[in-house]
Amino acid sequence: MALHRTTLFLALVLLAAPAAANVQQRPSDALRMQAAETAVRQRNYTEAAATLTDLSAEGNAEASFILATLYRDGRGVRQDERLAFDLTKQAAEAGHLDAQYSLGNLLLDGRGTEPDVTAGRTWIATAAAEGHALAARLLTTLDRALVAEKEAEHSSAEAVEETEREVSEIASNLGWTLLIEAARRGEDEVTEALLDEGAEIDGADNQGRTALMHAAETGQITATVALVEAGADLDLRDAEGRTALALAAQAGHYTVVWHLLQHGARSYLADADGTRPLGHALGAGQTRVALLLLKHDFPAEDPELRMDLLMTAAQSGGPEILDMLLQRGLPLDLIDADGRGALWHAAAAGNRPAASFLLETGVAIDQADQTGETALHAALRFEQTATARMLLKAGADVNAATASGNTAMMIAARQGNADAVQSLLDAGAEVDLRNAKRNSALMLAAQADAREVVGMLIDAGADKGLRNQDRHRARDLALAAGNPVVVALLD
């Protein structure tokens, strides 16, 4: 079934007309998408991948979805199923129906990720609910298979005995009860039988976790429902202060989170580190769950929590999260104690969709922190080259310097990041600017034995005769660092 679905997805992508896109596009985007799709149909995959990569970085869900198929099959790019999965997920979270259906299948089959039947079914159900015909048919098939599986289960008594035999060694080490083991495994018949027999519903293991916490963390919705209906305490906390809701939120189990909230789980309870369930969801990049929690938990009167919420959303959340925060009255141009804004945090984390959204809302692209570091500097320092390239296209000051005088070119040169250096050169970066110690980008690259970058800077006209505050030239620094190949380049 996996091979059939993969072939079907590729056929849909390669043959679909631009009108099949699930998102509205700006006119310029539409022309670029049309060119990319034409290139795909003509099998000019390398050309298509280049255009789609740029569009995907700008938040175009259709581009992300098509680009995912190219990475999955190694057409025009090196085959990378993990990246294909991530791109599909990005498109799915943006509301792309075909991507949601595709993501569900990838999770079912474990392509590019670990198999997750529950998450796969959830995404397929999401697409089906929006009218995706193939998703609706597959959902029916999955549900029939689930019913058949349930009908083939052991009787309650046999299942309890089997669980008891298997859990004995685990329980002795971790303090797991039979109820905990049954709940976390999703052995629903065993769970209900144990509850009927009067098992201690809120009994905890050595980490302070109850059966409900285990069921929530592993996404076992049927066990969660049974435990909640039997009276489990929704707001008990484990040794780290996390509730069942926090554990489910961090793991991204949307249905479990929804059920716990519906039955009164308190969304504002923080763990030992002060992190609420919403913070756990954002930190783990669980956008759908975070959006659900935001409807229940928005710290309108707590400036510190609002700041933390915005910066976490910038690091790990999607544009949908930032948009909801904006709608709830949270300014997106807040500055933290280090002088860093949301754009800096998005750039440092390589969160291009979030960075793009922030720029669209008018956040200052060259706002600097207390050390003079801008979002462009942060992206390069943390080796987020694609994000740096996006910022350059958006108009970031390519020659801006930090308080110590380091430019983006100097950062990239010292790292030996040839791709970034080329992007900076294309954007008009000056090669002979110098920092507080009078070091140029060429000097820093020579000292770091960044041979390719040294060659690129020489070709770009870098002055090999400049001296730093210690009167050393680039050649002198390369010689002192034991980099003979670079020395030869600088002779």
Tab-separated table of C-alpha atoms in Angstrom:
chain	number	residue	atom	x	y	z
A	1	MET	CA	0.000	0.000	0.000
A	2	ALA	CA	2.929	2.391	0.756
A	3	LEU	CA	4.347	2.073	-2.794
A	4	HIS	CA	0.933	2.727	-4.345
A	5	ARG	CA	0.415	5.843	-2.259
A	6	THR	CA	3.883	7.211	-3.036
A	7	THR	CA	3.329	6.758	-6.797
A	8	LEU	CA	-0.052	8.429	-6.510
A	9	PHE	CA	1.360	11.417	-4.627
A	10	LEU	CA	4.119	11.954	-7.191
A	11	ALA	CA	1.623	11.739	-10.046
A	12	LEU	CA	-0.588	14.309	-8.368
A	13	VAL	CA	2.324	16.665	-7.852
A	14	LEU	CA	3.889	16.328	-11.313
A	15	LEU	CA	0.637	16.622	-13.281
A	16	ALA	CA	-1.383	19.042	-11.164
A	17	ALA	CA	-2.074	22.454	-12.642
A	18	PRO	CA	-1.240	25.595	-10.630
A	19	ALA	CA	-4.922	25.940	-9.778
A	20	ALA	CA	-4.611	22.895	-7.511
A	21	ALA	CA	-2.654	24.894	-4.923
A	22	ASN	CA	-4.326	24.938	-1.543
A	23	VAL	CA	-3.127	28.437	-0.654
A	24	GLN	CA	-3.595	31.848	-2.221
A	25	GLN	CA	-0.458	33.257	-3.829
A	26	ARG	CA	0.766	36.739	-4.593
A	27	PRO	CA	0.985	37.434	-8.372
A	28	SER	CA	4.788	37.278	-8.329
A	29	ASP	CA	4.649	33.983	-6.460
A	30	ALA	CA	2.140	32.620	-8.957
A	31	LEU	CA	4.489	33.302	-11.861
A	32	ARG	CA	7.409	31.685	-10.056
A	33	MET	CA	5.278	28.682	-9.114
A	34	GLN	CA	4.143	28.331	-12.717
A	35	ALA	CA	7.763	28.363	-13.869
A	36	ALA	CA	8.716	25.757	-11.255
A	37	GLU	CA	5.837	23.440	-12.160
A	38	THR	CA	6.679	23.774	-15.857
A	39	ALA	CA	10.268	22.827	-15.050
A	40	VAL	CA	9.023	19.747	-13.163
A	41	ARG	CA	6.851	18.627	-16.056
A	42	GLN	CA	9.784	19.097	-18.430
A	43	ARG	CA	12.012	17.157	-16.011
A	44	ASN	CA	14.273	20.145	-15.383
A	45	TYR	CA	14.361	19.147	-11.746
A	46	THR	CA	17.463	21.102	-10.713
A	47	GLU	CA	15.954	24.333	-12.005
A	48	ALA	CA	12.631	23.534	-10.354
A	49	ALA	CA	14.273	22.725	-7.005
A	50	ALA	CA	16.087	26.078	-6.911
A	51	THR	CA	12.889	28.065	-7.434
A	52	LEU	CA	10.853	25.886	-5.082
A	53	THR	CA	13.486	26.202	-2.339
A	54	ASP	CA	13.177	29.985	-2.395
A	55	LEU	CA	9.371	29.883	-2.416
A	56	SER	CA	9.314	27.334	0.399
A	57	ALA	CA	11.611	29.521	2.492
A	58	GLU	CA	9.112	32.349	2.007
A	59	GLY	CA	6.301	30.210	3.410
A	60	ASN	CA	4.708	28.939	0.193
A	61	ALA	CA	3.014	25.668	1.178
A	62	GLU	CA	2.522	24.425	-2.391
A	63	ALA	CA	6.236	24.921	-3.089
A	64	SER	CA	7.173	23.052	0.107
A	65	PHE	CA	4.929	20.143	-0.895
A	66	ILE	CA	6.336	19.792	-4.417
A	67	LEU	CA	9.908	20.261	-3.174
A	68	ALA	CA	9.304	17.436	-0.685
A	69	THR	CA	8.555	15.025	-3.545
A	70	LEU	CA	11.806	15.989	-5.273
A	71	TYR	CA	13.824	15.259	-2.125
A	72	ARG	CA	11.915	12.030	-1.540
A	73	ASP	CA	12.814	10.706	-4.987
A	74	GLY	CA	16.189	12.423	-5.433
A	75	ARG	CA	15.147	14.417	-8.503
A	76	GLY	CA	17.370	17.468	-9.025
A	77	VAL	CA	18.557	17.250	-5.419
A	78	ARG	CA	20.249	14.668	-3.252
A	79	GLN	CA	17.685	12.199	-1.916
A	80	ASP	CA	16.771	13.069	1.672
A	81	GLU	CA	13.651	11.438	3.084
A	82	ARG	CA	13.972	13.226	6.416
A	83	LEU	CA	13.989	16.621	4.717
A	84	ALA	CA	11.128	15.471	2.499
A	85	PHE	CA	9.144	14.627	5.628
A	86	ASP	CA	9.917	18.000	7.232
A	87	LEU	CA	8.873	19.903	4.103
A	88	THR	CA	5.650	17.889	3.867
A	89	LYS	CA	4.914	18.636	7.517
A	90	GLN	CA	5.588	22.332	6.941
A	91	ALA	CA	3.079	22.394	4.091
A	92	ALA	CA	0.541	20.337	6.044
A	93	GLU	CA	0.688	22.664	9.049
A	94	ALA	CA	0.072	25.571	6.677
A	95	GLY	CA	-3.226	23.950	5.636
A	96	HIS	CA	-2.209	22.246	2.367
A	97	LEU	CA	-4.710	19.349	1.962
A	98	ASP	CA	-2.566	17.110	-0.264
A	99	ALA	CA	0.338	17.623	2.115
A	100	GLN	CA	-1.832	16.665	5.097
A	101	TYR	CA	-2.853	13.463	3.323
A	102	SER	CA	0.755	12.763	2.303
A	103	LEU	CA	2.035	13.461	5.827
A	104	GLY	CA	-0.466	11.012	7.259
A	105	ASN	CA	0.800	8.297	4.915
A	106	LEU	CA	4.442	9.061	5.685
A	107	LEU	CA	3.719	8.692	9.399
A	108	LEU	CA	1.853	5.431	8.815
A	109	ASP	CA	4.723	4.012	6.747
A	110	GLY	CA	7.583	5.528	8.768
A	111	ARG	CA	9.171	7.244	5.744
A	112	GLY	CA	11.574	9.973	6.839
A	113	THR	CA	10.479	9.557	10.445
A	114	GLU	CA	9.529	6.968	13.034
A	115	PRO	CA	6.184	5.248	12.320
A	116	ASP	CA	3.323	6.833	14.248
A	117	VAL	CA	-0.045	5.327	13.418
A	118	THR	CA	-1.965	7.640	15.739
A	119	ALA	CA	-0.434	10.816	14.307
A	120	GLY	CA	-0.800	9.472	10.776
A	121	ARG	CA	-4.486	8.766	11.246
A	122	THR	CA	-4.976	12.233	12.778
A	123	TRP	CA	-3.514	13.971	9.728
A	124	ILE	CA	-5.523	11.808	7.344
A	125	ALA	CA	-8.659	12.583	9.349
A	126	THR	CA	-7.795	16.299	9.168
A	127	ALA	CA	-7.558	16.154	5.370
A	128	ALA	CA	-10.742	14.072	5.158
A	129	ALA	CA	-12.626	16.606	7.257
A	130	GLU	CA	-11.698	19.296	4.741
A	131	GLY	CA	-13.079	17.271	1.835
A	132	HIS	CA	-10.019	15.343	0.590
A	133	ALA	CA	-11.615	12.319	-1.150
A	134	LEU	CA	-8.572	10.009	-0.994
A	135	ALA	CA	-8.125	10.802	2.691
A	136	ALA	CA	-11.765	9.985	3.389
A	137	ARG	CA	-11.449	6.588	1.693
A	138	LEU	CA	-8.210	5.755	3.484
A	139	LEU	CA	-9.699	6.814	6.813
A	140	THR	CA	-12.533	4.344	6.299
A	141	THR	CA	-9.990	1.590	5.561
A	142	LEU	CA	-7.976	2.442	8.676
A	143	ASP	CA	-11.059	2.413	10.867
A	144	ARG	CA	-12.120	-0.976	9.542
A	145	ALA	CA	-8.651	-2.333	10.255
A	146	LEU	CA	-8.838	-0.965	13.790
A	147	VAL	CA	-12.169	-2.660	14.383
A	148	ALA	CA	-10.779	-5.951	13.066
A	149	GLU	CA	-7.764	-5.621	15.335
A	150	LYS	CA	-9.956	-5.016	18.365
A	151	GLU	CA	-12.081	-8.038	17.545
A	152	ALA	CA	-8.955	-10.210	17.487
A	153	GLU	CA	-7.715	-9.144	20.937
A	154	HIS	CA	-7.486	-11.569	23.810
A	155	SER	CA	-10.180	-11.752	26.421
A	156	SER	CA	-9.829	-9.338	29.328
A	157	ALA	CA	-8.645	-11.988	31.785
A	158	GLU	CA	-6.021	-13.400	29.399
A	159	ALA	CA	-4.776	-9.940	28.500
A	160	VAL	CA	-4.404	-8.891	32.139
A	161	GLU	CA	-2.428	-12.041	32.907
A	162	GLU	CA	-0.148	-11.451	29.906
A	163	THR	CA	0.464	-7.825	30.907
A	164	GLU	CA	1.183	-8.885	34.472
A	165	ARG	CA	3.859	-11.321	33.323
A	166	GLU	CA	5.512	-8.764	31.045
A	167	VAL	CA	5.424	-5.824	33.425
A	168	SER	CA	6.947	-7.516	36.456
A	169	GLU	CA	10.594	-6.714	35.621
A	170	ILE	CA	9.801	-3.172	34.444
A	171	ALA	CA	7.712	-2.471	37.519
A	172	SER	CA	10.510	-3.510	39.841
A	173	ASN	CA	12.853	-0.964	38.223
A	174	LEU	CA	10.559	1.936	37.401
A	175	GLY	CA	7.653	1.448	39.746
A	176	TRP	CA	5.159	0.925	36.939
A	177	THR	CA	1.879	-0.636	37.979
A	178	LEU	CA	-0.180	-2.920	35.757
A	179	LEU	CA	-2.511	0.001	35.086
A	180	ILE	CA	0.378	2.243	34.019
A	181	GLU	CA	1.775	-0.393	31.671
A	182	ALA	CA	-1.609	-1.146	30.126
A	183	ALA	CA	-2.371	2.576	29.651
A	184	ARG	CA	0.931	3.469	28.027
A	185	ARG	CA	0.755	0.445	25.703
A	186	GLY	CA	-2.779	1.253	24.647
A	187	GLU	CA	-4.097	-2.082	25.899
A	188	ASP	CA	-7.572	-0.642	26.276
A	189	GLU	CA	-9.323	-3.844	27.299
A	190	VAL	CA	-6.762	-4.440	30.029
A	191	THR	CA	-7.029	-0.846	31.229
A	192	GLU	CA	-10.804	-1.040	31.538
A	193	ALA	CA	-10.630	-4.441	33.263
A	194	LEU	CA	-8.148	-3.122	35.835
A	195	LEU	CA	-10.297	-0.055	36.476
A	196	ASP	CA	-13.339	-2.297	36.949
A	197	GLU	CA	-11.326	-4.344	39.459
A	198	GLY	CA	-10.581	-1.224	41.503
A	199	ALA	CA	-6.954	-0.563	40.535
A	200	GLU	CA	-5.468	2.533	42.186
A	201	ILE	CA	-6.195	5.059	39.489
A	202	ASP	CA	-3.728	7.764	40.592
A	203	GLY	CA	-0.932	5.445	41.668
A	204	ALA	CA	2.406	6.895	40.536
A	205	ASP	CA	5.726	5.385	39.439
A	206	ASN	CA	9.210	6.386	40.577
A	207	GLN	CA	9.011	9.587	38.514
A	208	GLY	CA	5.697	10.555	40.031
A	209	ARG	CA	3.788	9.750	36.843
A	210	THR	CA	0.327	8.271	36.926
A	211	ALA	CA	-1.370	6.045	34.371
A	212	LEU	CA	-3.094	9.140	32.940
A	213	MET	CA	0.249	10.879	32.449
A	214	HIS	CA	1.657	7.843	30.653
A	215	ALA	CA	-1.413	7.522	28.435
A	216	ALA	CA	-1.292	11.241	27.613
A	217	GLU	CA	2.420	11.203	26.810
A	218	THR	CA	2.131	8.210	24.490
A	219	GLY	CA	-1.030	9.500	22.802
A	220	GLN	CA	-3.298	6.667	23.912
A	221	ILE	CA	-6.623	8.452	23.529
A	222	THR	CA	-8.871	5.504	24.442
A	223	ALA	CA	-6.947	4.868	27.673
A	224	THR	CA	-7.007	8.616	28.398
A	225	VAL	CA	-10.783	8.733	27.997
A	226	ALA	CA	-11.257	5.692	30.219
A	227	LEU	CA	-9.021	7.077	32.966
A	228	VAL	CA	-10.655	10.511	32.884
A	229	GLU	CA	-14.143	9.005	33.031
A	230	ALA	CA	-13.026	6.808	35.955
A	231	GLY	CA	-12.043	9.924	37.914
A	232	ALA	CA	-8.296	10.277	37.405
A	233	ASP	CA	-6.889	13.544	38.767
A	234	LEU	CA	-6.118	15.645	35.681
A	235	ASP	CA	-3.823	18.109	37.440
A	236	LEU	CA	-1.448	15.858	39.354
A	237	ARG	CA	2.217	16.618	38.589
A	238	ASP	CA	5.223	14.377	38.175
A	239	ALA	CA	8.635	14.880	39.797
A	240	GLU	CA	9.415	17.646	37.288
A	241	GLY	CA	6.103	19.387	37.860
A	242	ARG	CA	4.531	18.353	34.555
A	243	THR	CA	0.869	17.441	34.244
A	244	ALA	CA	-0.732	15.007	31.835
A	245	LEU	CA	-1.685	18.013	29.696
A	246	ALA	CA	1.920	19.237	29.541
A	247	LEU	CA	3.194	15.790	28.539
A	248	ALA	CA	0.578	15.432	25.811
A	249	ALA	CA	1.233	18.972	24.561
A	250	GLN	CA	4.977	18.418	24.269
A	251	ALA	CA	4.426	15.167	22.371
A	252	GLY	CA	1.918	16.828	20.041
A	253	HIS	CA	-1.051	14.566	20.782
A	254	TYR	CA	-3.787	16.924	19.642
A	255	THR	CA	-6.782	14.706	20.412
A	256	VAL	CA	-5.533	13.916	23.914
A	257	VAL	CA	-4.916	17.606	24.635
A	258	TRP	CA	-8.384	18.497	23.388
A	259	HIS	CA	-10.016	15.832	25.555
A	260	LEU	CA	-8.123	16.887	28.688
A	261	LEU	CA	-9.054	20.536	28.146
A	262	GLN	CA	-12.699	19.609	27.566
A	263	HIS	CA	-12.743	17.866	30.925
A	264	GLY	CA	-11.207	20.722	32.881
A	265	ALA	CA	-7.446	20.219	32.815
A	266	ARG	CA	-5.870	23.520	33.892
A	267	SER	CA	-3.804	24.832	31.005
A	268	TYR	CA	-1.936	27.451	33.035
A	269	LEU	CA	-0.192	25.097	35.480
A	270	ALA	CA	3.578	25.490	35.133
A	271	ASP	CA	6.234	22.865	35.783
A	272	ALA	CA	9.297	23.199	38.014
A	273	ASP	CA	11.013	25.386	35.383
A	274	GLY	CA	8.012	27.680	35.068
A	275	THR	CA	6.992	26.281	31.676
A	276	ARG	CA	3.283	25.905	30.991
A	277	PRO	CA	1.755	23.333	28.601
A	278	LEU	CA	1.646	26.015	25.903
A	279	GLY	CA	5.374	26.581	26.326
A	280	HIS	CA	6.047	22.855	25.997
A	281	ALA	CA	4.024	22.704	22.776
A	282	LEU	CA	5.795	25.718	21.288
A	283	GLY	CA	9.231	24.498	22.345
A	284	ALA	CA	8.602	21.173	20.612
A	285	GLY	CA	7.269	22.837	17.456
A	286	GLN	CA	3.774	21.435	17.968
A	287	THR	CA	1.918	24.208	16.145
A	288	ARG	CA	-1.558	22.649	16.012
A	289	VAL	CA	-1.502	21.848	19.718
A	290	ALA	CA	-0.153	25.302	20.556
A	291	LEU	CA	-2.989	26.953	18.641
A	292	LEU	CA	-5.481	24.850	20.580
A	293	LEU	CA	-3.887	25.773	23.906
A	294	LEU	CA	-3.742	29.471	23.033
A	295	LYS	CA	-7.536	29.515	23.042
A	296	HIS	CA	-7.420	28.472	26.695
A	297	ASP	CA	-4.215	30.056	27.976
A	298	PHE	CA	-3.028	33.526	26.986
A	299	PRO	CA	-1.075	35.390	29.701
A	300	ALA	CA	-2.619	38.790	28.984
A	301	GLU	CA	-1.543	40.345	32.296
A	302	ASP	CA	1.937	38.847	32.720
A	303	PRO	CA	4.641	40.772	30.762
A	304	GLU	CA	7.359	38.202	31.480
A	305	LEU	CA	5.251	35.289	30.275
A	306	ARG	CA	4.130	37.249	27.221
A	307	MET	CA	7.754	37.929	26.339
A	308	ASP	CA	8.722	34.289	26.805
A	309	LEU	CA	5.715	33.202	24.746
A	310	LEU	CA	6.666	35.452	21.825
A	311	MET	CA	10.327	34.447	21.761
A	312	THR	CA	9.500	30.737	22.026
A	313	ALA	CA	6.977	31.114	19.209
A	314	ALA	CA	9.630	32.832	17.084
A	315	GLN	CA	12.093	30.012	17.705
A	316	SER	CA	9.811	27.030	17.206
A	317	GLY	CA	6.334	28.110	16.131
A	318	GLY	CA	4.826	28.718	12.735
A	319	PRO	CA	3.304	31.882	11.254
A	320	GLU	CA	-0.104	30.731	12.507
A	321	ILE	CA	1.076	31.037	16.109
A	322	LEU	CA	2.543	34.495	15.589
A	323	ASP	CA	-0.593	35.613	13.790
A	324	MET	CA	-2.791	34.442	16.661
A	325	LEU	CA	-0.544	36.227	19.167
A	326	LEU	CA	-0.889	39.383	17.098
A	327	GLN	CA	-4.672	38.987	17.014
A	328	ARG	CA	-4.683	38.565	20.796
A	329	GLY	CA	-2.963	41.955	21.129
A	330	LEU	CA	0.641	40.847	21.672
A	331	PRO	CA	3.068	43.222	19.892
A	332	LEU	CA	5.554	41.295	17.756
A	333	ASP	CA	8.284	43.926	18.154
A	334	LEU	CA	8.931	43.334	21.866
A	335	ILE	CA	12.602	43.323	22.933
A	336	ASP	CA	13.923	40.972	25.617
A	337	ALA	CA	16.455	41.722	28.358
A	338	ASP	CA	19.363	41.087	25.977
A	339	GLY	CA	18.005	43.564	23.454
A	340	ARG	CA	16.887	40.790	21.133
A	341	GLY	CA	13.616	40.758	19.270
A	342	ALA	CA	11.526	37.928	17.877
A	343	LEU	CA	13.283	38.177	14.492
A	344	TRP	CA	16.685	37.605	16.124
A	345	HIS	CA	15.366	34.462	17.840
A	346	ALA	CA	13.719	33.176	14.645
A	347	ALA	CA	16.935	33.748	12.691
A	348	ALA	CA	19.141	32.066	15.281
A	349	ALA	CA	16.838	29.025	15.259
A	350	GLY	CA	16.608	28.930	11.464
A	351	ASN	CA	12.835	29.345	11.596
A	352	ARG	CA	12.376	30.891	8.145
A	353	PRO	CA	8.551	30.842	8.032
A	354	ALA	CA	8.408	32.707	11.345
A	355	ALA	CA	11.101	35.161	10.261
A	356	SER	CA	9.282	35.834	6.990
A	357	PHE	CA	5.997	36.473	8.806
A	358	LEU	CA	7.672	38.864	11.258
A	359	LEU	CA	9.165	40.856	8.400
A	360	GLU	CA	5.774	41.039	6.684
A	361	THR	CA	4.288	42.565	9.842
A	362	GLY	CA	6.898	45.331	9.843
A	363	VAL	CA	9.422	44.110	12.413
A	364	ALA	CA	12.721	45.987	11.904
A	365	ILE	CA	15.112	43.770	9.974
A	366	ASP	CA	18.317	45.398	11.282
A	367	GLN	CA	17.365	45.845	14.948
A	368	ALA	CA	20.481	44.985	16.978
A	369	ASP	CA	20.882	43.488	20.442
A	370	GLN	CA	23.116	44.814	23.225
A	371	THR	CA	26.218	43.497	21.450
A	372	GLY	CA	25.224	45.068	18.127
A	373	GLU	CA	24.253	41.705	16.650
A	374	THR	CA	21.404	41.758	14.118
A	375	ALA	CA	19.243	38.879	12.923
A	376	LEU	CA	21.629	38.416	9.974
A	377	HIS	CA	24.613	38.088	12.308
A	378	ALA	CA	22.680	35.619	14.480
A	379	ALA	CA	21.645	33.472	11.528
A	380	LEU	CA	25.244	33.174	10.356
A	381	ARG	CA	26.704	32.668	13.825
A	382	PHE	CA	24.374	29.712	14.314
A	383	GLU	CA	25.072	28.506	10.748
A	384	GLN	CA	21.527	29.051	9.512
A	385	THR	CA	22.662	29.864	5.982
A	386	ALA	CA	19.264	29.544	4.288
A	387	THR	CA	17.745	31.948	6.803
A	388	ALA	CA	20.617	34.386	6.294
A	389	ARG	CA	20.004	34.220	2.538
A	390	MET	CA	16.323	35.004	3.083
A	391	LEU	CA	17.218	38.009	5.252
A	392	LEU	CA	19.575	39.308	2.591
A	393	LYS	CA	16.834	39.073	-0.024
A	394	ALA	CA	14.551	40.960	2.361
A	395	GLY	CA	17.049	43.842	2.531
A	396	ALA	CA	19.168	43.189	5.625
A	397	ASP	CA	22.198	45.490	5.905
A	398	VAL	CA	24.952	43.256	4.547
A	399	ASN	CA	27.742	45.425	5.998
A	400	ALA	CA	26.298	46.067	9.472
A	401	ALA	CA	28.893	45.510	12.209
A	402	THR	CA	28.573	44.316	15.792
A	403	ALA	CA	29.996	46.258	18.744
A	404	SER	CA	33.318	44.432	18.205
A	405	GLY	CA	33.252	45.410	14.535
A	406	ASN	CA	32.466	42.003	13.074
A	407	THR	CA	30.397	41.982	9.907
A	408	ALA	CA	28.350	39.125	8.505
A	409	MET	CA	31.198	38.442	6.053
A	410	MET	CA	33.684	38.089	8.898
A	411	ILE	CA	31.441	35.622	10.719
A	412	ALA	CA	30.945	33.499	7.610
A	413	ALA	CA	34.642	33.670	6.660
A	414	ARG	CA	35.806	32.559	10.098
A	415	GLN	CA	33.419	29.581	9.899
A	416	GLY	CA	34.592	28.664	6.411
A	417	ASN	CA	30.986	28.917	5.234
A	418	ALA	CA	31.507	29.228	1.492
A	419	ASP	CA	27.791	29.224	0.644
A	420	ALA	CA	27.170	32.137	2.994
A	421	VAL	CA	30.219	34.028	1.714
A	422	GLN	CA	28.948	33.705	-1.848
A	423	SER	CA	25.499	34.954	-0.840
A	424	LEU	CA	27.070	37.919	0.957
A	425	LEU	CA	29.240	38.748	-2.041
A	426	ASP	CA	26.179	38.573	-4.289
A	427	ALA	CA	24.441	40.995	-1.923
A	428	GLY	CA	27.284	43.512	-2.210
A	429	ALA	CA	29.262	42.856	0.958
A	430	GLU	CA	32.516	44.776	1.259
A	431	VAL	CA	35.436	42.375	1.637
A	432	ASP	CA	38.029	44.644	3.248
A	433	LEU	CA	36.072	45.980	6.222
A	434	ARG	CA	37.886	45.395	9.507
A	435	ASN	CA	36.818	44.721	13.084
A	436	ALA	CA	37.999	46.272	16.346
A	437	LYS	CA	41.252	44.283	16.169
A	438	ARG	CA	41.724	45.406	12.564
A	439	ASN	CA	41.193	41.886	11.237
A	440	SER	CA	39.564	41.530	7.832
A	441	ALA	CA	37.441	38.641	6.599
A	442	LEU	CA	40.453	37.348	4.644
A	443	MET	CA	42.594	37.326	7.777
A	444	LEU	CA	39.976	35.415	9.750
A	445	ALA	CA	39.493	32.859	6.965
A	446	ALA	CA	43.277	32.400	6.596
A	447	GLN	CA	43.712	31.813	10.308
A	448	ALA	CA	40.840	29.266	10.297
A	449	ASP	CA	42.305	27.357	7.316
A	450	ALA	CA	39.138	28.090	5.338
A	451	ARG	CA	40.786	27.481	1.970
A	452	GLU	CA	37.762	27.772	-0.259
A	453	VAL	CA	36.706	31.023	1.372
A	454	VAL	CA	40.234	32.438	1.102
A	455	GLY	CA	40.172	31.747	-2.631
A	456	MET	CA	36.730	33.313	-3.009
A	457	LEU	CA	37.775	36.473	-1.164
A	458	ILE	CA	40.961	36.822	-3.213
A	459	ASP	CA	38.907	36.456	-6.397
A	460	ALA	CA	36.548	39.129	-5.045
A	461	GLY	CA	39.460	41.564	-4.713
A	462	ALA	CA	40.328	41.240	-1.008
A	463	ASP	CA	43.556	43.079	-0.130
A	464	LYS	CA	46.199	40.525	0.885
A	465	GLY	CA	48.495	43.261	2.171
A	466	LEU	CA	46.265	44.617	4.971
A	467	ARG	CA	47.696	44.365	8.501
A	468	ASN	CA	45.817	43.997	11.786
A	469	GLN	CA	46.555	45.789	15.062
A	470	ASP	CA	49.493	43.442	15.652
A	471	ARG	CA	50.854	44.257	12.186
A	472	HIS	CA	50.058	40.754	10.900
A	473	ARG	CA	48.847	40.113	7.362
A	474	ALA	CA	46.554	37.263	6.356
A	475	ARG	CA	49.596	35.240	5.216
A	476	ASP	CA	51.282	35.734	8.593
A	477	LEU	CA	48.204	34.463	10.429
A	478	ALA	CA	47.946	31.400	8.174
A	479	LEU	CA	51.642	30.629	8.679
A	480	ALA	CA	51.375	30.952	12.480
A	481	ALA	CA	48.307	28.670	12.491
A	482	GLY	CA	50.115	25.999	10.465
A	483	ASN	CA	48.004	26.314	7.316
A	484	PRO	CA	50.538	25.831	4.451
A	485	VAL	CA	47.939	25.521	1.685
A	486	VAL	CA	46.451	28.902	2.631
A	487	VAL	CA	49.954	30.379	2.847
A	488	ALA	CA	50.544	29.285	-0.757
A	489	LEU	CA	47.251	30.893	-1.831
A	490	LEU	CA	48.343	34.160	-0.260
A	491	ASP	CA	51.870	34.223	-1.716
